[in-house]
PDB file of C-alpha atoms in Angstrom:
ATOM      1  CA  MET A  14     136.920 139.632 189.063  1.00  0.00           C
ATOM      2  CA  LYS A  15     137.149 142.978 187.276  1.00  0.00           C
ATOM      3  CA  GLU A  16     136.410 144.842 190.521  1.00  0.00           C
ATOM      4  CA  ALA A  17     139.159 143.001 192.394  1.00  0.00           C
ATOM      5  CA  PHE A  18     141.653 143.721 189.619  1.00  0.00           C
ATOM      6  CA  GLN A  19     140.792 147.426 189.599  1.00  0.00           C
ATOM      7  CA  ILE A  20     141.042 147.690 193.390  1.00  0.00           C
ATOM      8  CA  ILE A  21     144.417 145.930 193.449  1.00  0.00           C
ATOM      9  CA  SER A  22     145.704 148.045 190.553  1.00  0.00           C
ATOM     10  CA  SER A  23     144.575 151.246 192.258  1.00  0.00           C
ATOM     11  CA  LEU A  24     146.258 150.261 195.510  1.00  0.00           C
ATOM     12  CA  GLN A  25     149.494 149.420 193.691  1.00  0.00           C
ATOM     13  CA  SER A  26     149.390 152.771 191.894  1.00  0.00           C
ATOM     14  CA  LEU A  27     148.806 154.590 195.173  1.00  0.00           C
ATOM     15  CA  ILE A  28     151.738 152.783 196.776  1.00  0.00           C
ATOM     16  CA  SER A  29     154.044 153.816 193.920  1.00  0.00           C
ATOM     17  CA  ILE A  30     152.878 157.430 194.065  1.00  0.00           C
ATOM     18  CA  ILE A  31     153.210 157.561 197.864  1.00  0.00           C
ATOM     19  CA  GLU A  32     156.754 156.190 197.681  1.00  0.00           C
ATOM     20  CA  TYR A  33     157.694 158.753 195.023  1.00  0.00           C
ATOM     21  CA  VAL A  34     156.151 161.657 196.941  1.00  0.00           C
ATOM     22  CA  GLY A  35     157.798 160.502 200.169  1.00  0.00           C
ATOM     23  CA  LYS A  36     161.243 160.564 198.555  1.00  0.00           C
ATOM     24  CA  SER A  37     160.924 163.677 196.412  1.00  0.00           C
ATOM     25  CA  GLY A  38     158.296 165.777 198.197  1.00  0.00           C
ATOM     26  CA  ASP A  39     156.789 166.607 194.780  1.00  0.00           C
ATOM     27  CA  CYS A  40     152.982 166.371 195.128  1.00  0.00           C
ATOM     28  CA  GLY A  41     151.969 168.150 191.941  1.00  0.00           C
ATOM     29  CA  ARG A  42     153.341 165.723 189.407  1.00  0.00           C
ATOM     30  CA  TYR A  43     151.042 162.800 190.220  1.00  0.00           C
ATOM     31  CA  ARG A  44     148.152 164.576 191.986  1.00  0.00           C
ATOM     32  CA  ASP A  45     145.615 163.778 189.228  1.00  0.00           C
ATOM     33  CA  VAL A  46     146.593 160.102 189.085  1.00  0.00           C
ATOM     34  CA  PHE A  47     146.410 159.904 192.888  1.00  0.00           C
ATOM     35  CA  GLN A  48     142.909 161.432 192.929  1.00  0.00           C
ATOM     36  CA  ARG A  49     141.712 159.183 190.103  1.00  0.00           C
ATOM     37  CA  ASN A  50     142.801 156.077 192.012  1.00  0.00           C
ATOM     38  CA  VAL A  51     141.262 157.295 195.279  1.00  0.00           C
ATOM     39  CA  GLU A  52     137.983 157.933 193.431  1.00  0.00           C
ATOM     40  CA  LEU A  53     138.074 154.482 191.847  1.00  0.00           C
ATOM     41  CA  LEU A  54     138.532 152.893 195.276  1.00  0.00           C
ATOM     42  CA  ARG A  55     135.637 154.970 196.632  1.00  0.00           C
ATOM     43  CA  ARG A  56     133.361 153.701 193.847  1.00  0.00           C
ATOM     44  CA  TYR A  57     134.042 150.149 194.998  1.00  0.00           C
ATOM     45  CA  GLY A  58     133.434 150.970 198.652  1.00  0.00           C
ATOM     46  CA  VAL A  59     137.065 151.214 199.761  1.00  0.00           C
ATOM     47  CA  ALA A  60     137.795 154.348 201.788  1.00  0.00           C
ATOM     48  CA  PHE A  61     141.180 156.015 201.401  1.00  0.00           C
ATOM     49  CA  PRO A  62     140.886 159.080 203.664  1.00  0.00           C
ATOM     50  CA  PHE A  63     144.291 160.624 202.950  1.00  0.00           C
ATOM     51  CA  ALA A  64     145.385 163.448 200.689  1.00  0.00           C
ATOM     52  CA  ILE A  65     148.613 163.294 198.730  1.00  0.00           C
ATOM     53  CA  GLU A  66     150.038 166.030 200.977  1.00  0.00           C
ATOM     54  CA  HIS A  67     149.976 163.655 203.951  1.00  0.00           C
ATOM     55  CA  PHE A  68     152.865 161.762 202.375  1.00  0.00           C
ATOM     56  CA  ALA A  69     155.006 164.712 201.270  1.00  0.00           C
ATOM     57  CA  ALA A  70     156.531 165.596 204.631  1.00  0.00           C
ATOM     58  CA  LYS A  71     159.335 163.365 205.799  1.00  0.00           C
ATOM     59  CA  ARG A  72     159.265 162.304 209.414  1.00  0.00           C
ATOM     60  CA  HIS A  73     162.273 162.805 211.625  1.00  0.00           C
ATOM     61  CA  HIS A  74     161.444 159.635 213.519  1.00  0.00           C
ATOM     62  CA  PRO A  75     159.959 156.900 211.340  1.00  0.00           C
ATOM     63  CA  CYS A  76     157.000 155.123 212.836  1.00  0.00           C
ATOM     64  CA  SER A  77     157.805 151.548 213.725  1.00  0.00           C
ATOM     65  CA  VAL A  78     155.932 148.873 215.634  1.00  0.00           C
ATOM     66  CA  TYR A  79     159.172 147.190 216.622  1.00  0.00           C
ATOM     67  CA  LEU A  80     160.581 148.267 219.980  1.00  0.00           C
ATOM     68  CA  LEU A  81     163.051 146.746 222.355  1.00  0.00           C
ATOM     69  CA  SER A  82     161.305 145.082 225.267  1.00  0.00           C
ATOM     70  CA  GLN A  83     161.560 146.692 228.682  1.00  0.00           C
ATOM     71  CA  ASN A  84     162.167 143.349 230.380  1.00  0.00           C
ATOM     72  CA  GLU A  85     162.709 139.710 229.470  1.00  0.00           C
ATOM     73  CA  TRP A  86     159.057 138.746 230.066  1.00  0.00           C
ATOM     74  CA  LEU A  87     157.602 140.769 227.208  1.00  0.00           C
ATOM     75  CA  MET A  88     157.184 139.084 223.865  1.00  0.00           C
TER      76      MET A  88
END
């Protein structure tokens, strides 16, 4: 149960940091916390292969899985 709690807490922390970095572009402020959570996930066998810099640059075209269909037969 402790492992599950730590994994979930680490993922929630990473989500918060990623959202902050995505809005502000400031990677330095939470870099240590980001790395600590990535390391904790690694110890429990959960790979998180991204660096904090991957989330700093804003995209001009957000990635979305929702597209308009090309015809009426696609679902």
